[in-house]
XYZ file of C-alpha atoms in Angstrom:
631
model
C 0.000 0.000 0.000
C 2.554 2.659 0.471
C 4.442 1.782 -2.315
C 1.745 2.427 -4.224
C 0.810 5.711 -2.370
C 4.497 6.735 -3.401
C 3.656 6.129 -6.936
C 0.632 7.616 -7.156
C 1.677 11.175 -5.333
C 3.975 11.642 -8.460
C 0.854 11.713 -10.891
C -1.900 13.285 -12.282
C -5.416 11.845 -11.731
C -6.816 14.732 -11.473
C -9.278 14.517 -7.925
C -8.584 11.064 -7.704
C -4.950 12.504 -6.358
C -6.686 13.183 -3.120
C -8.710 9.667 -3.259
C -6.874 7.203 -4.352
C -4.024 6.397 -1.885
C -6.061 3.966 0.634
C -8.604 2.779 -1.863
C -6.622 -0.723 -0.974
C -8.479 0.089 2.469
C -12.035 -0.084 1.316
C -12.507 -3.973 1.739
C -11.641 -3.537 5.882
C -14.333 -0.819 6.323
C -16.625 -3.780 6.464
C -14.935 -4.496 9.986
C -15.019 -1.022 11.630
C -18.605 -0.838 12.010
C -21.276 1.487 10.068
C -23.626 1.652 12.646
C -22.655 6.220 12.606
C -24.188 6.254 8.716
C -27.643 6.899 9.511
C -27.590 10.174 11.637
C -28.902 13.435 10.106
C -26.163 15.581 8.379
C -26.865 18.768 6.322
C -28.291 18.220 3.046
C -25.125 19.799 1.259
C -22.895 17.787 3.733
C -22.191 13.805 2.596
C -20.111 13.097 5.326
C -18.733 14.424 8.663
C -15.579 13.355 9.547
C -14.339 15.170 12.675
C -14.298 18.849 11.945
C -14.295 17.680 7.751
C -16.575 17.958 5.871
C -17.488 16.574 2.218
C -19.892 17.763 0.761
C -21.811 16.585 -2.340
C -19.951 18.713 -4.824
C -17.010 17.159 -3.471
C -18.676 13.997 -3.576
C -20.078 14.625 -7.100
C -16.732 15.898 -8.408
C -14.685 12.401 -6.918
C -17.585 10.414 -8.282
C -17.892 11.548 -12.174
C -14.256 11.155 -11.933
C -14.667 7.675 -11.574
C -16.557 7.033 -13.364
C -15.027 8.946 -16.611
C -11.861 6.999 -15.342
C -13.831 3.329 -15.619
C -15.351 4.377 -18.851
C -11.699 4.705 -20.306
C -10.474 1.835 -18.998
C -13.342 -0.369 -20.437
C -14.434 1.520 -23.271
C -17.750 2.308 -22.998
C -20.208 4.324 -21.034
C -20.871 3.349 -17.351
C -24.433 3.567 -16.540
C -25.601 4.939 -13.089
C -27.206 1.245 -12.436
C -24.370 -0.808 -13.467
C -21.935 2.026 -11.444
C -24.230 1.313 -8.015
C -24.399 -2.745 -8.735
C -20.582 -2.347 -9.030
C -20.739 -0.030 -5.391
C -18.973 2.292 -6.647
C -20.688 5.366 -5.097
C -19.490 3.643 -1.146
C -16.102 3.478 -2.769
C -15.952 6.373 -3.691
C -17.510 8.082 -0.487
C -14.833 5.439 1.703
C -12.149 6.753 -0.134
C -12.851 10.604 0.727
C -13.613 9.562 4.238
C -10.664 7.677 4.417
C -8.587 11.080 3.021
C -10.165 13.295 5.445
C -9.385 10.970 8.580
C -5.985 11.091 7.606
C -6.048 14.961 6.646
C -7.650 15.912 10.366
C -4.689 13.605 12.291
C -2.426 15.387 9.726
C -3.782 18.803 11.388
C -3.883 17.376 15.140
C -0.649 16.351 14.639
C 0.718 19.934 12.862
C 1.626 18.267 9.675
C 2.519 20.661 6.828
C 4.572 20.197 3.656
C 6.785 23.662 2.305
C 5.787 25.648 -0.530
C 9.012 24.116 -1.563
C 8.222 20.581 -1.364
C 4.951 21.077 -3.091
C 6.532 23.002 -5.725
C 8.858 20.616 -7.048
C 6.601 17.738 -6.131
C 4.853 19.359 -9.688
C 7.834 20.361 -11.473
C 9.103 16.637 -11.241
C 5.733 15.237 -12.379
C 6.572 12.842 -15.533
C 2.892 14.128 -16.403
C 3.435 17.552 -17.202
C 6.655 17.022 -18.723
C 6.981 17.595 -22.589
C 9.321 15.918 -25.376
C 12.206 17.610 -24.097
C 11.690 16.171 -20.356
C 11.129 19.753 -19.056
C 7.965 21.101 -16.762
C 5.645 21.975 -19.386
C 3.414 24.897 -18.741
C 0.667 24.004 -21.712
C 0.380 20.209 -20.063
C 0.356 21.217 -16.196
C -3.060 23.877 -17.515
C -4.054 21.265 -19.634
C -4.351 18.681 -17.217
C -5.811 21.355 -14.549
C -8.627 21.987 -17.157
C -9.644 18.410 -17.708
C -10.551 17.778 -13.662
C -11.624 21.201 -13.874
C -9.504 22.145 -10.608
C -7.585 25.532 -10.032
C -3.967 26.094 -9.519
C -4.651 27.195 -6.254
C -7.299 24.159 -5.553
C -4.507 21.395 -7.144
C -2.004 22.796 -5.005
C -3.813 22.484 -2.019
C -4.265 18.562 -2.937
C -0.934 18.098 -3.768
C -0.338 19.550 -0.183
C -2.689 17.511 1.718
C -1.681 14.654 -0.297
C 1.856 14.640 0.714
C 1.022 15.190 3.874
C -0.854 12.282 4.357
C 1.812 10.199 2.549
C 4.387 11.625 5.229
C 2.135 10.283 7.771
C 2.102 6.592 6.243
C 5.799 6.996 5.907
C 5.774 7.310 9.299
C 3.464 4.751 10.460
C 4.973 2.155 8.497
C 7.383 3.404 5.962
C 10.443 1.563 7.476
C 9.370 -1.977 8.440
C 11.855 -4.439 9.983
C 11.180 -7.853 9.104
C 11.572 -10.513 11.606
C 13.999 -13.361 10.969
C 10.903 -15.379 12.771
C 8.582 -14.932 10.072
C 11.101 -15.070 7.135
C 11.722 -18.667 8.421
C 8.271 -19.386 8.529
C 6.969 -18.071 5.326
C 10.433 -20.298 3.926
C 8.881 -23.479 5.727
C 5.379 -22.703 4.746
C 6.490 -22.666 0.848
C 9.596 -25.000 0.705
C 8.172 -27.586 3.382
C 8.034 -31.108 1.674
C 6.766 -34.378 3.193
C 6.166 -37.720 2.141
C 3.331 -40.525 3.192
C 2.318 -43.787 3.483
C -1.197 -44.586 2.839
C -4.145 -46.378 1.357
C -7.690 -45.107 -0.312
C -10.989 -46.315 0.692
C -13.303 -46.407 -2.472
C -17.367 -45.903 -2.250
C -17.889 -50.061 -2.891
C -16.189 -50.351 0.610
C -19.219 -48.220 2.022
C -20.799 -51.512 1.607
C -24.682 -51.548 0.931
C -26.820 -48.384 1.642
C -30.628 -48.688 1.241
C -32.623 -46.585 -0.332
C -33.498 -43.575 1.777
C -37.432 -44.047 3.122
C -39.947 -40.712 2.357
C -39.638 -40.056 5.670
C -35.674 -39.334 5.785
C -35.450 -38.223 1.938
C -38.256 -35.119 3.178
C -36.386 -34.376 6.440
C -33.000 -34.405 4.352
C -34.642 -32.157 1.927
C -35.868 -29.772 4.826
C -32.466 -29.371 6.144
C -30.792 -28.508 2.491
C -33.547 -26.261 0.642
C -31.177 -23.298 -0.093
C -28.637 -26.382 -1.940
C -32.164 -26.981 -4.237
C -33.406 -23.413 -4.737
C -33.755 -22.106 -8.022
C -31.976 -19.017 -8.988
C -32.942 -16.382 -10.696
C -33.775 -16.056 -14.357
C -33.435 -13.084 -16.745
C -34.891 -13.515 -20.133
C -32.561 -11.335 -22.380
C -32.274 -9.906 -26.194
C -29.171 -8.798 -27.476
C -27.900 -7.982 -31.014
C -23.667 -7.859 -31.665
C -22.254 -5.390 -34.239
C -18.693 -6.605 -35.190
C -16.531 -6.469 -38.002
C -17.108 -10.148 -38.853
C -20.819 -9.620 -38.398
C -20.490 -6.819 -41.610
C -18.141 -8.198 -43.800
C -18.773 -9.129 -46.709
C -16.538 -11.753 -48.643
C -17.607 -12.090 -51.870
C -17.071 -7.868 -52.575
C -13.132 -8.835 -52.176
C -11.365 -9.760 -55.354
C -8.843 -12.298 -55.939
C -6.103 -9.842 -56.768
C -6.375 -8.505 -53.295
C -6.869 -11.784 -52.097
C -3.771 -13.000 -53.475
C -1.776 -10.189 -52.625
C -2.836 -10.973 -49.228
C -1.475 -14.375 -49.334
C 1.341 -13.350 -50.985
C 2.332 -10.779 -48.031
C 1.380 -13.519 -45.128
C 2.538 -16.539 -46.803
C 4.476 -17.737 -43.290
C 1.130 -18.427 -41.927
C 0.179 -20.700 -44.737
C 3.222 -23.577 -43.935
C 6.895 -23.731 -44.122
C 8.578 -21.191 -46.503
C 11.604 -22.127 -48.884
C 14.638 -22.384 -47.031
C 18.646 -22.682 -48.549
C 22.008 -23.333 -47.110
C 24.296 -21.076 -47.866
C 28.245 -20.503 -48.489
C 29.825 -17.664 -49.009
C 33.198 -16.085 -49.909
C 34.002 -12.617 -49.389
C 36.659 -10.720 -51.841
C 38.156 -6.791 -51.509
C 37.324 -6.185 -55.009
C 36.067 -6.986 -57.972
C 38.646 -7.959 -59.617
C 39.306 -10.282 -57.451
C 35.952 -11.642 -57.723
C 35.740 -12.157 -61.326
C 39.508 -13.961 -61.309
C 37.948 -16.451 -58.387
C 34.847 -16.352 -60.718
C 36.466 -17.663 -63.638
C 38.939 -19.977 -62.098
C 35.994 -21.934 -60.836
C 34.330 -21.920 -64.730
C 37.909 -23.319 -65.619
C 37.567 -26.036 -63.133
C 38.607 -24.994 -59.751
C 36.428 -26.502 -56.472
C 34.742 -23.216 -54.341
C 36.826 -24.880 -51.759
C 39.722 -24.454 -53.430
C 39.391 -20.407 -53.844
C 37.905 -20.934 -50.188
C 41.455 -21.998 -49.073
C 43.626 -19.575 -51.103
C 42.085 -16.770 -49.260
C 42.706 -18.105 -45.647
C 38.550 -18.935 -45.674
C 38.384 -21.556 -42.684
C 35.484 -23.937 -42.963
C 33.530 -22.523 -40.415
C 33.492 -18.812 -41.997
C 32.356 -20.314 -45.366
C 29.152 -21.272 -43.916
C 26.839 -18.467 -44.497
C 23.769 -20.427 -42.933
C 20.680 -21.573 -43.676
C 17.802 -19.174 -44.287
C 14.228 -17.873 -45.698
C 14.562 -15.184 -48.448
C 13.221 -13.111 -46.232
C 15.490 -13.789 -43.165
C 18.597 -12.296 -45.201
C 19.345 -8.892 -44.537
C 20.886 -8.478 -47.621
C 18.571 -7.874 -50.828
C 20.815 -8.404 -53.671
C 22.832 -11.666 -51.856
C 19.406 -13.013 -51.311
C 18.177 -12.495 -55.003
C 21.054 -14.378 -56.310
C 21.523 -17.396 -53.593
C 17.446 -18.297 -54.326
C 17.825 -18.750 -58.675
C 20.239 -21.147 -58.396
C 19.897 -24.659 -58.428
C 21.451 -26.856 -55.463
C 24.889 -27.327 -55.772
C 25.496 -24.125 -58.056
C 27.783 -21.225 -57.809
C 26.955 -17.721 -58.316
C 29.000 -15.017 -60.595
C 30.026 -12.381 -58.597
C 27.461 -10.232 -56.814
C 27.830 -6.755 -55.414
C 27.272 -7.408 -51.760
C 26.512 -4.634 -49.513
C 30.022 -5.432 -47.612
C 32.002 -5.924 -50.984
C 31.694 -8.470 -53.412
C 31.225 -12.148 -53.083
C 30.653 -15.882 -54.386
C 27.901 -17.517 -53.309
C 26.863 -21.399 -53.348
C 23.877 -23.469 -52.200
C 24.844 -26.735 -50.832
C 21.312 -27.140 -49.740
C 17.328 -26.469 -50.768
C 14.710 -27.491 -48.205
C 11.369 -26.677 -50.743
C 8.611 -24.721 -49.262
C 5.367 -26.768 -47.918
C 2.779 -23.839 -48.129
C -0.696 -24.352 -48.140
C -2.003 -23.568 -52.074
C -3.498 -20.177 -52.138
C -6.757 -21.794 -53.424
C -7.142 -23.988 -50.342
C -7.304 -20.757 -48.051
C -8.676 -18.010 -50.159
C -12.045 -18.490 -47.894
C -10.407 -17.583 -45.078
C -8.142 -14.540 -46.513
C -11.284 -13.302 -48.051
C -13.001 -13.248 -44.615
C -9.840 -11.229 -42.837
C -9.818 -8.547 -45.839
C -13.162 -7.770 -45.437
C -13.152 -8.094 -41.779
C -10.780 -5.347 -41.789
C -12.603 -3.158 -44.440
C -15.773 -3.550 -42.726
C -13.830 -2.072 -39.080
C -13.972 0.952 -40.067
C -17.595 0.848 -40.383
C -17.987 0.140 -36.854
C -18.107 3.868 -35.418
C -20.884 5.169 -38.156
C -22.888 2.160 -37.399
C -22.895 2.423 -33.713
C -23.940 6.218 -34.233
C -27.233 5.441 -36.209
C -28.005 2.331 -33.972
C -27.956 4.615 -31.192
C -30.061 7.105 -33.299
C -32.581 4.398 -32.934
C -32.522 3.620 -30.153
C -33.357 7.391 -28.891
C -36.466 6.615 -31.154
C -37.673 3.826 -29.258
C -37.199 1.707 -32.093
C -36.858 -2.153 -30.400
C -33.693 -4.327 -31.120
C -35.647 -6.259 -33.193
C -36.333 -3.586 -35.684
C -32.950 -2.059 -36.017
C -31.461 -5.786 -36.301
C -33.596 -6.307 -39.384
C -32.793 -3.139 -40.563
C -28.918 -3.291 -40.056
C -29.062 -7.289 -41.050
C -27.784 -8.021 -37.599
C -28.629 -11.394 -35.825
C -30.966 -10.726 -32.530
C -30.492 -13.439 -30.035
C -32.991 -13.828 -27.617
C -32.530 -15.788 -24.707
C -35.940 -17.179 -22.553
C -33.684 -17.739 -19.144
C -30.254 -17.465 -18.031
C -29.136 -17.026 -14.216
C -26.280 -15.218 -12.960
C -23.723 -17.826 -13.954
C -24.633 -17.716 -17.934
C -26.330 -21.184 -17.416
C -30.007 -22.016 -19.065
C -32.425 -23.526 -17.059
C -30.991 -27.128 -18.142
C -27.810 -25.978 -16.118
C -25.976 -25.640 -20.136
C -23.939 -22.652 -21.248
C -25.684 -19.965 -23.061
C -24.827 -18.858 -26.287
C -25.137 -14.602 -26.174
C -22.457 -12.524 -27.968
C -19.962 -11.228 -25.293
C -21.660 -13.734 -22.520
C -19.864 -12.562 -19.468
C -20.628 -9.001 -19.830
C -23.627 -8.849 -21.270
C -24.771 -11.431 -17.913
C -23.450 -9.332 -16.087
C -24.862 -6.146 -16.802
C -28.678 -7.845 -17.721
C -28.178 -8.477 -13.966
C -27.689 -5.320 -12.722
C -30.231 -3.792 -15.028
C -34.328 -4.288 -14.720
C -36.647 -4.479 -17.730
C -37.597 -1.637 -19.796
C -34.239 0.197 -18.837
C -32.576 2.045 -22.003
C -29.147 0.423 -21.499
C -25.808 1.484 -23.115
C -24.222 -0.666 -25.395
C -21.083 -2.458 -24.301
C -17.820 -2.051 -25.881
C -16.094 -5.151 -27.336
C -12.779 -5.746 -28.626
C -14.599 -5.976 -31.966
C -17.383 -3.693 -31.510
C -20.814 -3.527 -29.766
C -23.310 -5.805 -27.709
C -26.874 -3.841 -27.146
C -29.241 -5.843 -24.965
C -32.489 -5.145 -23.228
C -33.829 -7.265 -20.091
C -37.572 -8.517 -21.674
C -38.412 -10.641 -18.426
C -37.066 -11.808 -14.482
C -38.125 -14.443 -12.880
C -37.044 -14.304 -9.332
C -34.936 -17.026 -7.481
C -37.816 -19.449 -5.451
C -37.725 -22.637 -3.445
C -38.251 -25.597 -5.257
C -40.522 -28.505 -3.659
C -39.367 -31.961 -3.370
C -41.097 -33.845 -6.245
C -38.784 -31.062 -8.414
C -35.709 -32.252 -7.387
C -36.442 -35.882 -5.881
C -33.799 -37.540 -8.102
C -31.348 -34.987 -7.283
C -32.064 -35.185 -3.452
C -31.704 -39.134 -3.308
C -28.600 -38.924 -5.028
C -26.968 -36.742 -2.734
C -28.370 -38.620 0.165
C -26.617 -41.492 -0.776
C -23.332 -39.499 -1.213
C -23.972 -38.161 2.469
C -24.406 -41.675 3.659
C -21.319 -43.046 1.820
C -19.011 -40.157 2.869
C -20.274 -40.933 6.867
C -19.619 -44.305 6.165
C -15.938 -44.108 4.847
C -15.202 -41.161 7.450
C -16.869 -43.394 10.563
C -14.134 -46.126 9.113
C -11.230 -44.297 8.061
C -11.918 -43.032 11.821
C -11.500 -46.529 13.235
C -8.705 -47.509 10.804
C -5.998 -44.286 11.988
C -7.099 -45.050 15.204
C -5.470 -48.698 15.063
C -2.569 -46.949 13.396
C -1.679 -44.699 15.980
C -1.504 -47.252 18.543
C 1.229 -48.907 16.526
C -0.744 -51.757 14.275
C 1.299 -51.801 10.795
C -0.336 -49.773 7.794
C 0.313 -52.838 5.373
C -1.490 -55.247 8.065
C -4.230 -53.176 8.107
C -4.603 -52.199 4.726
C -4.444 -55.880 3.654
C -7.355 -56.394 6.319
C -9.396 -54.418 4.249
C -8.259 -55.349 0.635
C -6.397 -51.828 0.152
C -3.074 -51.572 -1.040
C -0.616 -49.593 0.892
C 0.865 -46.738 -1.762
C 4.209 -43.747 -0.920
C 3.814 -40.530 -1.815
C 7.184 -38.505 -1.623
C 8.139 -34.264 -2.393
C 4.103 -33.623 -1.286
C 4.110 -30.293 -1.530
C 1.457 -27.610 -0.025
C -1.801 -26.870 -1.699
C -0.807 -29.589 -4.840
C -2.511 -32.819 -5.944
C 0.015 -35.646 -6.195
C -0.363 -39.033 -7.911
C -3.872 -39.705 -6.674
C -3.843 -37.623 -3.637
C -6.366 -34.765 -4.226
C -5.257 -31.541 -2.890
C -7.331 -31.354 0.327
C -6.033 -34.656 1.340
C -2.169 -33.409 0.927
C -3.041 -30.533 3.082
C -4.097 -32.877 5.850
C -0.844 -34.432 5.343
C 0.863 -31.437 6.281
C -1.764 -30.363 9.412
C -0.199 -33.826 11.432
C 2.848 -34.411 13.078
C 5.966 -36.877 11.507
C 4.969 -39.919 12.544
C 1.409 -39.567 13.142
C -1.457 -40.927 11.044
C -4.880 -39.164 9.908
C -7.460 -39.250 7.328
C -9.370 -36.963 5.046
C -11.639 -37.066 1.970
C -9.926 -37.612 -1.030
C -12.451 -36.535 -3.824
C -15.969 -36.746 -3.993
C -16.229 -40.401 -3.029
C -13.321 -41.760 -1.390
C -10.897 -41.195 1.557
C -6.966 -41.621 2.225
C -6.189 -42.929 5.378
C -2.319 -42.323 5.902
C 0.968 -41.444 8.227
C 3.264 -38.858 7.835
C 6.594 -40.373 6.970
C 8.432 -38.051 7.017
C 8.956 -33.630 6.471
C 12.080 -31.492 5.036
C 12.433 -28.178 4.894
C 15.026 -26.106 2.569
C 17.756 -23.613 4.816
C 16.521 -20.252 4.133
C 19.699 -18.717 2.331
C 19.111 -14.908 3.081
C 21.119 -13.655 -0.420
C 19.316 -14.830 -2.821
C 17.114 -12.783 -4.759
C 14.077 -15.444 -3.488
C 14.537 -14.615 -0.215
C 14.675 -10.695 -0.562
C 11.646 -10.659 -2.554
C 9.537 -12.660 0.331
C 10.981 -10.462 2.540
C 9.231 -7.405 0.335
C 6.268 -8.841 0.231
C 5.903 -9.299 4.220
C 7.242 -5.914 5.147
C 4.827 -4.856 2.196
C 1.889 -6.957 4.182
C 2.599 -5.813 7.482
C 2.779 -2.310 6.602
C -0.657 -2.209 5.465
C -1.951 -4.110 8.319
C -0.515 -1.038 10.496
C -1.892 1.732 7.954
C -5.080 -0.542 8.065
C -5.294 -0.842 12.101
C -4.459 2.813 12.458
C -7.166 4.951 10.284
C -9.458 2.421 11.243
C -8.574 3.672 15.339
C -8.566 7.240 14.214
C -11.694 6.994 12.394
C -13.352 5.694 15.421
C -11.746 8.348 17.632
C -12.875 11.206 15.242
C -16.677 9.863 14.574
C -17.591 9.504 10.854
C -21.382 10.282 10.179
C -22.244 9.252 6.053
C -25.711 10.917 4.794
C -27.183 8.021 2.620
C -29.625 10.517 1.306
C -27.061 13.013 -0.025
C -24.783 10.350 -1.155
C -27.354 9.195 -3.573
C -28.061 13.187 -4.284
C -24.097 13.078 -5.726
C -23.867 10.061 -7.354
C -27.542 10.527 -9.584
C -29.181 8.108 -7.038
C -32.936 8.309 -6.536
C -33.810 10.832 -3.976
């Protein structure tokens, strides 16, 4: 955390300067209690914080920051719905609160950074430097005009930011780590044990009867959240992308060809040669070497008269295009295997050139993938098309025209889908298929029906949708789910089973019986398991049963389930544990990440004290004035 409060006090996000330091914090409000939100507070006031206030402009100002920023970073337009499902309006009210707890301490304490400081703290700023790495006046206004902020007014955050960072700094800007916990965190990670043990399968459960009405209803009783149905959305949505507009057939072969041509790589193995080459001072000397060899002469021959060792002859082996030089490259691929060249003006002097070798291409035939280069030309072609359809679609829409209008009139496919929950699953529990599924679920979710959504931004275009219908999440009754309720009855009863014997089995174990003897007793066969590591499946040791492993002593036996069905009964065999070697670049980088980890548990620990020490009072209604929330 204040790593990244250093980083962020050297740019420009315009409000967000003054917000974004402890937004790391916002998951441990939960813990410190919002029981103060409800009292009355001015109407203009948000929040209280001490002798602080924010106010809604403030509020308002932090919050369409956001929310421009999120828009950026996703590419599209953030909807006041979708901004509230996402909670952004209590981050960003935290994240002021959290700013002004640390501004009043700041004050108590008589905290104040020089005109100096401040000064160079924007001079330095890689943001309003220019090309020639100087301050740059143009940028630093610039940048003041897009979060509409003052000199004066930026100043004062820069102020109040770096005084807040001094007071993390101080806090916990210079952690010592403990040897202690280096060695454990080394123990936790490089611990590795091995085991002896056997598996008991669901057949040694032995013979479980079916489950009478009587115990299936009381087992269903006890479990109805595990059976309740969620809720459905019924949604229409309708895709604009570049493969959705092109158009195939309107591309010609020429282009087509030329396309294949340019990307022929893609299409298999291009031609590749072996090359030998000897390099002469002039050209003279060149055409002598040249004609020698038309008189009879071996290349290897003029290779040794000019002190060529084998090794320099070799050239190498290459595609046309791999050679760097043009006119060496022209001449090694027209001639036939075995060939020399005349002499050819090199761009480091002239030279003799012979292919000892000729791997032939393997490309695809243009003819065989013309369908698919016709598809990418147009694909492109039809990308620039996206923008001016997006603007009359949206024309449309402000017309009330329905998505299944302006998909017949833009030739776009409408999918409709009559249920899918929260997950993207139908009502069979199966995958739905809805262009950009993940988003488009989750936004239908946070919508309601008849709401004029924005279109999402793709990586190829657009997704509009509209929720047409909800059906909320219910109870189901028994005869529903009877099948499903028996079955997992009997998977109950098994897993008591092999847990009430696995039980009996370590128990024998640890007072000293054999593990063969008593695996044999049971027709199991005793299996070793060695470099078990933490958290990892090995051979067929599930996860969870390796981590039982390492939660008993050396020497000690256990058992825990080992998949949905069975169990491992076992006894620790033995544990190493690598030396922690303090110089290596391993070790210093665990030993950032606890000092990083304990120093936000102290930043944590101490706003959340000072917050309860100064009193924080949130106005719920004027929160929701700010962020475009109903009144």
């Amino acid at each position: 955390m204040l790593r990244n409060m250093r980083k962020a006090g050297q740019t420009i996000v315009g409000k967000a300067i003054a917000t974004i330091f402890f937004g790391a914090l916002i998951v441990s409000f939960a813990i410190w209690g919002i029981g103060d939100i409800f009292r009355a507070t001015p109407a203009s006031t948000v929040a209280e914080v001490g002798d602080t206030t924010i106010t809604v402009d403030q509020t308002r100002n932090a919050y369409t920051n956001e929310l421009q920023r999120l828009g950026r970073q996703f590419r599209t337009v953030i909807s006041p719905e979708q901004a509230r499902a996402f909670g952004l309006d209590q981050q960003v009210i935290n994240n002021l609160v959290t700013d002004a707890v640390l501004a009043e301490k700041a004050r108590e304490m008589g905290l104040s950074v020089s005109d100096q400081l401040v000064a160079a703290s924007i001079v330095n700023n890689p943001a309003f430097k220019g090309a020639d790495g100087q301050f740059n006046r143009a940028l630093f206004d610039q940048a003041l005009r897009n979060i509409n902020l003052s000199e004066a007014g930026f100043v004062q955050e820069q102020r109040s930011a770096m005084a807040r960072l001094h007071l993390a700094e101080a806090i916990a800007g210079d952690i010592n780590v403990p040897l202690a916990a280096r060695e454990a965190l080394n123990r936790y990670a490089t611990e590795r044990r091995a085991s002896a043990y056997f598996l008991l399968t669901a057949t040694m459960a032995g013979d479980i009867p079916a489950p009478t009405a009587e115990q299936l209803q009381s087992f269903f009783n006890e479990r109805k959240s595990t059976f309740r149905a969620p809720e459905y959305r019924a949604v229409t949505a309708m895709a604009l992308d570049a493969a959705a507009l092109a158009k195939p057939d309107t591309v010609s072969e020429a282009d087509a060809r030329a396309r294949y041509e340019q990307q022929k790589a893609r299409y298999g193995s291009p031609e590749r040669r072996t090359i030998q080459q000897i390099t002469f001072p002039s050209q003279a000397e060149a055409d002598a070497a040249a004609a020698k060899i038309r008189e009879g002469a071996t290349f290897e021959s003029i290779a040794a008269e000019r002190n060529v060792s084998p090794q320099d002859l070799e050239l190498g082996t290459f595609t046309k295009a791999e050679m760097l030089d043009q006119a060496v490259a022209d001449a090694a691929f027209s001639l036939e295997q075995g060939a020399t060249s005349a002499p050819v003006a090199g761009r480091f002097g002239p030279v003799l050139l012979r292919v000892t070798q000729i791997q032939p291409e393997a490309v695809r035939p243009f003819e065989e993938v013309a369908g698919e280069l016709r598809q990418e030309v147009a694909t492109e072609r039809a990308q620039g098309q996206i923008e001016r359809i997006h603007d009359e679609i949206e024309d449309l829409r402000a017309g009330a025209k329905p998505l299944a209008d302006i998909a017949r009139e833009k030739g776009l496919t409408l999918v409709q889908i009559p249920a899918v929950d929260a997950n993207g699953l139908d009502k069979a529990g199966n995958p739905v298929d809805i262009p950009a599924k993940d988003a488009v679920v989750k936004a239908a979710f946070a919508s309601d029906i008849g709401v004029d959504n924005e279109a999402l931004r793709t990586g190829t275009g657009y997704v509009w949708y509209d929720v047409t219908g909800i059906e909320p999440s219910r109870e189901k009754n028994l005869d529903e789910v009877r099948d499903q309720v028996a079955a997992q009855w009997r998977e109950d009863q098994v897993a008591q089973r092999l847990s009430e014997r696995a039980r009996g089995l370590t128990e024998r174990l640890e007072k000293g019986e054999a593990i063969e003897a008593v695996a044999q007793e049971i027709g199991a066969t005793v299996q070793t398991a060695t470099d078990l590591a933490r958290n990892a499946a090995k051979d067929d040791l599930t996860a969870e049963a390796v981590n039982r492993i390492f939660a008993v002593p050396v020497g000690k036996a256990g058992h825990a389930a080992n998949g949905a069905d069975g169990r491992a009964v076992f006894k620790v065999t033995s544990a190493t544990v690598a030396p922690l070697v303090t110089s290596t670049q391993q070790a210093q980088n665990t030993e950032n990440q606890l000092r990083t980890g304990i120093s936000d548990d102290l930043i944590s620990q101490y706003i959340a004290q000072v917050r309860q020490d100064l009193g924080v009072t949130i106005n719920q209604q004027a929160l929701r004035q700010a962020t475009g929330g109903e009144l």
